[in-house]
PDB file of C-alpha atoms in Angstrom:
ATOM      1  CA  ILE F   1      81.947-180.659 -13.704  1.00  0.00           C
ATOM      2  CA  GLU F   2      82.404-184.224 -14.815  1.00  0.00           C
ATOM      3  CA  THR F   3      82.946-186.901 -12.182  1.00  0.00           C
ATOM      4  CA  LEU F   4      84.958-190.079 -12.596  1.00  0.00           C
ATOM      5  CA  SER F   5      81.764-192.158 -12.798  1.00  0.00           C
ATOM      6  CA  ASP F   6      80.413-189.816 -15.510  1.00  0.00           C
ATOM      7  CA  ALA F   7      83.657-190.150 -17.441  1.00  0.00           C
ATOM      8  CA  LEU F   8      83.344-193.931 -17.218  1.00  0.00           C
ATOM      9  CA  GLY F   9      79.800-193.793 -18.580  1.00  0.00           C
ATOM     10  CA  ASP F  10      77.816-194.177 -15.337  1.00  0.00           C
ATOM     11  CA  ARG F  11      75.090-191.603 -14.757  1.00  0.00           C
ATOM     12  CA  HIS F  12      73.200-190.802 -11.556  1.00  0.00           C
ATOM     13  CA  ASP F  13      69.446-191.218 -11.649  1.00  0.00           C
ATOM     14  CA  LEU F  14      66.567-191.213  -9.127  1.00  0.00           C
ATOM     15  CA  ASP F  15      63.657-193.525  -8.375  1.00  0.00           C
ATOM     16  CA  VAL F  16      61.282-194.411  -5.541  1.00  0.00           C
ATOM     17  CA  LEU F  17      60.753-197.827  -3.947  1.00  0.00           C
ATOM     18  CA  ARG F  18      57.058-197.901  -3.005  1.00  0.00           C
ATOM     19  CA  LEU F  19      56.107-200.301  -0.216  1.00  0.00           C
ATOM     20  CA  SER F  20      52.545-200.857   0.934  1.00  0.00           C
ATOM     21  CA  PHE F  21      51.271-202.901   3.886  1.00  0.00           C
ATOM     22  CA  ARG F  22      47.561-203.761   4.242  1.00  0.00           C
ATOM     23  CA  ALA F  23      45.297-205.740   6.559  1.00  0.00           C
ATOM     24  CA  GLY F  24      46.353-209.387   6.380  1.00  0.00           C
ATOM     25  CA  ASP F  25      50.043-208.493   6.057  1.00  0.00           C
ATOM     26  CA  PRO F  26      51.936-209.461   9.239  1.00  0.00           C
ATOM     27  CA  GLU F  27      53.603-206.029   9.313  1.00  0.00           C
ATOM     28  CA  PHE F  28      50.200-204.309   9.350  1.00  0.00           C
ATOM     29  CA  GLY F  29      49.079-206.297  12.385  1.00  0.00           C
ATOM     30  CA  GLN F  30      52.430-205.653  14.039  1.00  0.00           C
ATOM     31  CA  LEU F  31      51.959-201.885  13.730  1.00  0.00           C
ATOM     32  CA  LEU F  32      48.454-202.062  15.192  1.00  0.00           C
ATOM     33  CA  ALA F  33      49.625-204.191  18.133  1.00  0.00           C
ATOM     34  CA  THR F  34      52.965-202.519  18.926  1.00  0.00           C
ATOM     35  CA  ARG F  35      53.124-199.231  16.964  1.00  0.00           C
ATOM     36  CA  ARG F  36      56.177-200.691  15.215  1.00  0.00           C
ATOM     37  CA  LEU F  37      56.481-201.931  11.655  1.00  0.00           C
ATOM     38  CA  ALA F  38      59.666-203.885  10.872  1.00  0.00           C
ATOM     39  CA  PHE F  39      60.519-204.881   7.312  1.00  0.00           C
ATOM     40  CA  ARG F  40      63.493-205.807   5.166  1.00  0.00           C
ATOM     41  CA  ILE F  41      64.584-204.528   1.785  1.00  0.00           C
ATOM     42  CA  GLU F  42      66.760-206.869  -0.210  1.00  0.00           C
ATOM     43  CA  ALA F  43      69.365-205.068  -2.303  1.00  0.00           C
ATOM     44  CA  THR F  44      68.301-207.370  -5.148  1.00  0.00           C
ATOM     45  CA  ALA F  45      64.817-205.761  -5.046  1.00  0.00           C
ATOM     46  CA  ILE F  46      66.341-202.823  -6.914  1.00  0.00           C
ATOM     47  CA  PRO F  47      66.174-203.645 -10.641  1.00  0.00           C
ATOM     48  CA  ALA F  48      69.323-204.915 -12.344  1.00  0.00           C
ATOM     49  CA  GLY F  49      71.229-202.138 -14.067  1.00  0.00           C
ATOM     50  CA  ARG F  50      70.646-199.791 -11.128  1.00  0.00           C
ATOM     51  CA  HIS F  51      73.757-200.242  -9.069  1.00  0.00           C
ATOM     52  CA  ASP F  52      74.999-198.475  -5.960  1.00  0.00           C
ATOM     53  CA  ALA F  53      71.448-197.524  -4.858  1.00  0.00           C
ATOM     54  CA  LYS F  54      71.603-195.138  -1.915  1.00  0.00           C
ATOM     55  CA  VAL F  55      68.805-193.617   0.173  1.00  0.00           C
ATOM     56  CA  THR F  56      67.804-190.010  -0.562  1.00  0.00           C
ATOM     57  CA  GLY F  57      64.545-189.708   1.359  1.00  0.00           C
ATOM     58  CA  VAL F  58      61.640-191.416   3.110  1.00  0.00           C
ATOM     59  CA  ARG F  59      57.923-190.601   3.017  1.00  0.00           C
ATOM     60  CA  LEU F  60      55.215-192.231   5.143  1.00  0.00           C
ATOM     61  CA  ALA F  61      51.427-192.467   5.098  1.00  0.00           C
ATOM     62  CA  LEU F  62      49.035-194.088   7.586  1.00  0.00           C
ATOM     63  CA  ILE F  63      45.968-194.144   5.361  1.00  0.00           C
ATOM     64  CA  GLY F  64      42.698-194.097   7.278  1.00  0.00           C
ATOM     65  CA  ALA F  65      44.223-193.244  10.671  1.00  0.00           C
ATOM     66  CA  SER F  66      43.023-190.061  12.327  1.00  0.00           C
ATOM     67  CA  HIS F  67      44.654-187.349  14.396  1.00  0.00           C
ATOM     68  CA  PRO F  68      43.601-183.738  15.095  1.00  0.00           C
ATOM     69  CA  ASP F  69      46.780-182.467  13.353  1.00  0.00           C
ATOM     70  CA  ASN F  70      46.141-184.638  10.255  1.00  0.00           C
ATOM     71  CA  GLU F  71      49.672-185.999  10.516  1.00  0.00           C
ATOM     72  CA  VAL F  72      51.696-188.193  12.852  1.00  0.00           C
ATOM     73  CA  SER F  73      55.295-187.991  14.021  1.00  0.00           C
ATOM     74  CA  CYS F  74      57.147-191.269  13.335  1.00  0.00           C
ATOM     75  CA  ASP F  75      60.675-192.585  13.706  1.00  0.00           C
ATOM     76  CA  VAL F  76      62.330-194.361  10.793  1.00  0.00           C
ATOM     77  CA  ARG F  77      65.300-196.599  11.572  1.00  0.00           C
ATOM     78  CA  HIS F  78      67.695-198.235   9.133  1.00  0.00           C
ATOM     79  CA  GLY F  79      69.539-201.182  10.683  1.00  0.00           C
ATOM     80  CA  ALA F  80      73.305-201.387  10.961  1.00  0.00           C
ATOM     81  CA  LYS F  81      73.822-203.292   7.682  1.00  0.00           C
ATOM     82  CA  TYR F  82      73.548-201.120   4.574  1.00  0.00           C
ATOM     83  CA  GLU F  83      73.368-203.239   1.425  1.00  0.00           C
ATOM     84  CA  GLN F  84      73.643-202.352  -2.258  1.00  0.00           C
ATOM     85  CA  ARG F  85      74.165-204.147  -5.530  1.00  0.00           C
ATOM     86  CA  ARG F  86      77.391-203.302  -7.350  1.00  0.00           C
ATOM     87  CA  ALA F  87      77.787-202.977 -11.122  1.00  0.00           C
ATOM     88  CA  ASP F  88      79.123-206.551 -11.335  1.00  0.00           C
ATOM     89  CA  GLY F  89      75.944-207.871  -9.627  1.00  0.00           C
ATOM     90  CA  SER F  90      77.588-208.615  -6.284  1.00  0.00           C
ATOM     91  CA  ILE F  91      75.998-207.380  -3.064  1.00  0.00           C
ATOM     92  CA  ASP F  92      78.129-205.074  -0.947  1.00  0.00           C
ATOM     93  CA  VAL F  93      77.313-204.951   2.770  1.00  0.00           C
ATOM     94  CA  GLN F  94      78.613-202.150   4.969  1.00  0.00           C
ATOM     95  CA  GLN F  95      78.400-202.603   8.726  1.00  0.00           C
ATOM     96  CA  LEU F  96      77.782-199.114  10.097  1.00  0.00           C
ATOM     97  CA  LYS F  97      75.822-197.531  12.914  1.00  0.00           C
ATOM     98  CA  SER F  98      72.042-198.009  12.904  1.00  0.00           C
ATOM     99  CA  LEU F  99      70.480-194.583  12.430  1.00  0.00           C
ATOM    100  CA  VAL F 100      67.064-193.100  13.227  1.00  0.00           C
ATOM    101  CA  ASN F 101      65.271-190.072  11.787  1.00  0.00           C
ATOM    102  CA  ASN F 102      61.944-188.491  12.526  1.00  0.00           C
ATOM    103  CA  ARG F 103      59.506-188.263   9.617  1.00  0.00           C
ATOM    104  CA  ILE F 104      55.945-186.976   9.490  1.00  0.00           C
ATOM    105  CA  ALA F 105      53.382-189.510   8.268  1.00  0.00           C
ATOM    106  CA  GLN F 106      50.438-188.228   6.273  1.00  0.00           C
ATOM    107  CA  LEU F 107      47.008-189.672   6.917  1.00  0.00           C
ATOM    108  CA  GLN F 108      46.072-189.830   3.232  1.00  0.00           C
ATOM    109  CA  GLY F 109      47.856-191.644   0.418  1.00  0.00           C
ATOM    110  CA  LEU F 110      51.118-190.478  -1.058  1.00  0.00           C
ATOM    111  CA  GLY F 111      50.990-189.372  -4.684  1.00  0.00           C
ATOM    112  CA  GLY F 112      53.371-188.667  -7.536  1.00  0.00           C
ATOM    113  CA  ASP F 113      56.912-189.200  -6.342  1.00  0.00           C
ATOM    114  CA  GLY F 114      55.914-188.065  -2.853  1.00  0.00           C
ATOM    115  CA  GLY F 115      58.384-185.179  -3.095  1.00  0.00           C
ATOM    116  CA  LEU F 116      61.292-187.597  -2.996  1.00  0.00           C
ATOM    117  CA  SER F 117      63.058-186.208  -6.036  1.00  0.00           C
ATOM    118  CA  THR F 118      64.080-183.289  -3.812  1.00  0.00           C
ATOM    119  CA  ASP F 119      64.411-184.905  -0.350  1.00  0.00           C
ATOM    120  CA  PRO F 120      66.918-183.838   0.661  1.00  0.00           C
ATOM    121  CA  ALA F 121      68.067-181.506  -2.099  1.00  0.00           C
ATOM    122  CA  PRO F 122      71.778-182.218  -2.490  1.00  0.00           C
ATOM    123  CA  PRO F 123      74.078-180.995  -1.088  1.00  0.00           C
ATOM    124  CA  ASP F 124      71.822-180.575   1.978  1.00  0.00           C
ATOM    125  CA  VAL F 125      72.294-184.127   3.210  1.00  0.00           C
ATOM    126  CA  GLY F 126      71.935-183.239   6.870  1.00  0.00           C
ATOM    127  CA  SER F 127      68.162-183.653   6.984  1.00  0.00           C
ATOM    128  CA  LEU F 128      68.265-187.466   6.818  1.00  0.00           C
ATOM    129  CA  ALA F 129      70.799-189.365   8.934  1.00  0.00           C
ATOM    130  CA  PHE F 130      71.102-192.331   6.551  1.00  0.00           C
ATOM    131  CA  TRP F 131      71.152-190.258   3.348  1.00  0.00           C
ATOM    132  CA  GLY F 132      73.625-191.716   0.892  1.00  0.00           C
ATOM    133  CA  ARG F 133      73.777-195.165   2.509  1.00  0.00           C
ATOM    134  CA  GLY F 134      72.758-198.443   0.881  1.00  0.00           C
ATOM    135  CA  ILE F 135      68.989-198.933   0.609  1.00  0.00           C
ATOM    136  CA  GLY F 136      69.071-202.659   1.412  1.00  0.00           C
ATOM    137  CA  GLY F 137      68.828-203.952   4.960  1.00  0.00           C
ATOM    138  CA  ASP F 138      66.491-204.005   7.941  1.00  0.00           C
ATOM    139  CA  TRP F 139      64.123-201.083   8.464  1.00  0.00           C
ATOM    140  CA  GLU F 140      61.623-200.089  11.132  1.00  0.00           C
ATOM    141  CA  VAL F 141      58.932-197.430  11.332  1.00  0.00           C
ATOM    142  CA  SER F 142      57.669-196.685  14.832  1.00  0.00           C
ATOM    143  CA  ILE F 143      55.112-194.323  16.285  1.00  0.00           C
ATOM    144  CA  PRO F 144      56.515-192.906  19.514  1.00  0.00           C
ATOM    145  CA  GLY F 145      54.123-192.688  22.435  1.00  0.00           C
ATOM    146  CA  SER F 146      54.750-188.974  22.761  1.00  0.00           C
ATOM    147  CA  ARG F 147      52.173-186.403  23.759  1.00  0.00           C
ATOM    148  CA  LEU F 148      52.093-185.253  20.108  1.00  0.00           C
ATOM    149  CA  ASN F 149      50.748-188.674  19.108  1.00  0.00           C
ATOM    150  CA  SER F 150      48.437-189.181  22.100  1.00  0.00           C
ATOM    151  CA  GLU F 151      45.278-188.525  20.067  1.00  0.00           C
ATOM    152  CA  LEU F 152      46.208-190.903  17.243  1.00  0.00           C
ATOM    153  CA  ASP F 153      43.392-193.287  16.311  1.00  0.00           C
ATOM    154  CA  LEU F 154      44.457-196.298  14.240  1.00  0.00           C
ATOM    155  CA  SER F 155      41.018-197.959  14.202  1.00  0.00           C
ATOM    156  CA  GLY F 156      40.334-196.838  10.611  1.00  0.00           C
ATOM    157  CA  LEU F 157      43.815-197.693   9.291  1.00  0.00           C
ATOM    158  CA  THR F 158      43.595-199.429   5.896  1.00  0.00           C
ATOM    159  CA  GLU F 159      47.110-199.122   4.504  1.00  0.00           C
ATOM    160  CA  ILE F 160      50.638-198.152   5.504  1.00  0.00           C
ATOM    161  CA  GLN F 161      52.786-196.644   2.763  1.00  0.00           C
ATOM    162  CA  VAL F 162      56.557-196.412   3.072  1.00  0.00           C
ATOM    163  CA  TRP F 163      58.225-194.785   0.081  1.00  0.00           C
ATOM    164  CA  ILE F 164      62.001-194.677  -0.059  1.00  0.00           C
ATOM    165  CA  GLY F 165      63.666-192.438  -2.601  1.00  0.00           C
ATOM    166  CA  TYR F 166      67.043-193.530  -3.884  1.00  0.00           C
ATOM    167  CA  ARG F 167      69.861-192.510  -6.202  1.00  0.00           C
ATOM    168  CA  PHE F 168      71.572-195.068  -8.368  1.00  0.00           C
ATOM    169  CA  LEU F 169      74.110-195.370 -11.146  1.00  0.00           C
ATOM    170  CA  ARG F 170      73.225-196.715 -14.558  1.00  0.00           C
TER     171      ARG F 170
END
């Protein structure tokens, strides 16, 4: 089945925006002090020629942290402004509801594409609240103080990885 964008020459493709925060980065210290890591993704951070970038998945790693379950439950929030670059280079901003999803953070580094080429596997978009929304905007990863995370030890933390999978048109 050919879509209108395919007929016009645009093709969907996938990539992963790989963010890393280390000791010395203000965000790293913020997570240690508050269990919250706030950051911003500029829509212009997505390379030119990749327009209409929309979130498909999020993967997290707290490298060097320890927990008896070898993973940690985290909340990922995308702020209320969802931004994306259009084909003409302009930045489109949609004011929508800020959404939060739970994601499991690994305690070792992410590898390959982190499984993001299939997260979520379309058409199953229900597993990520902000699936299909603009990648640009304000983001936050937080570690809830739940009983599940009560044995989390961040003293050995060396790096925080936040990988965001996205679809785009070329």
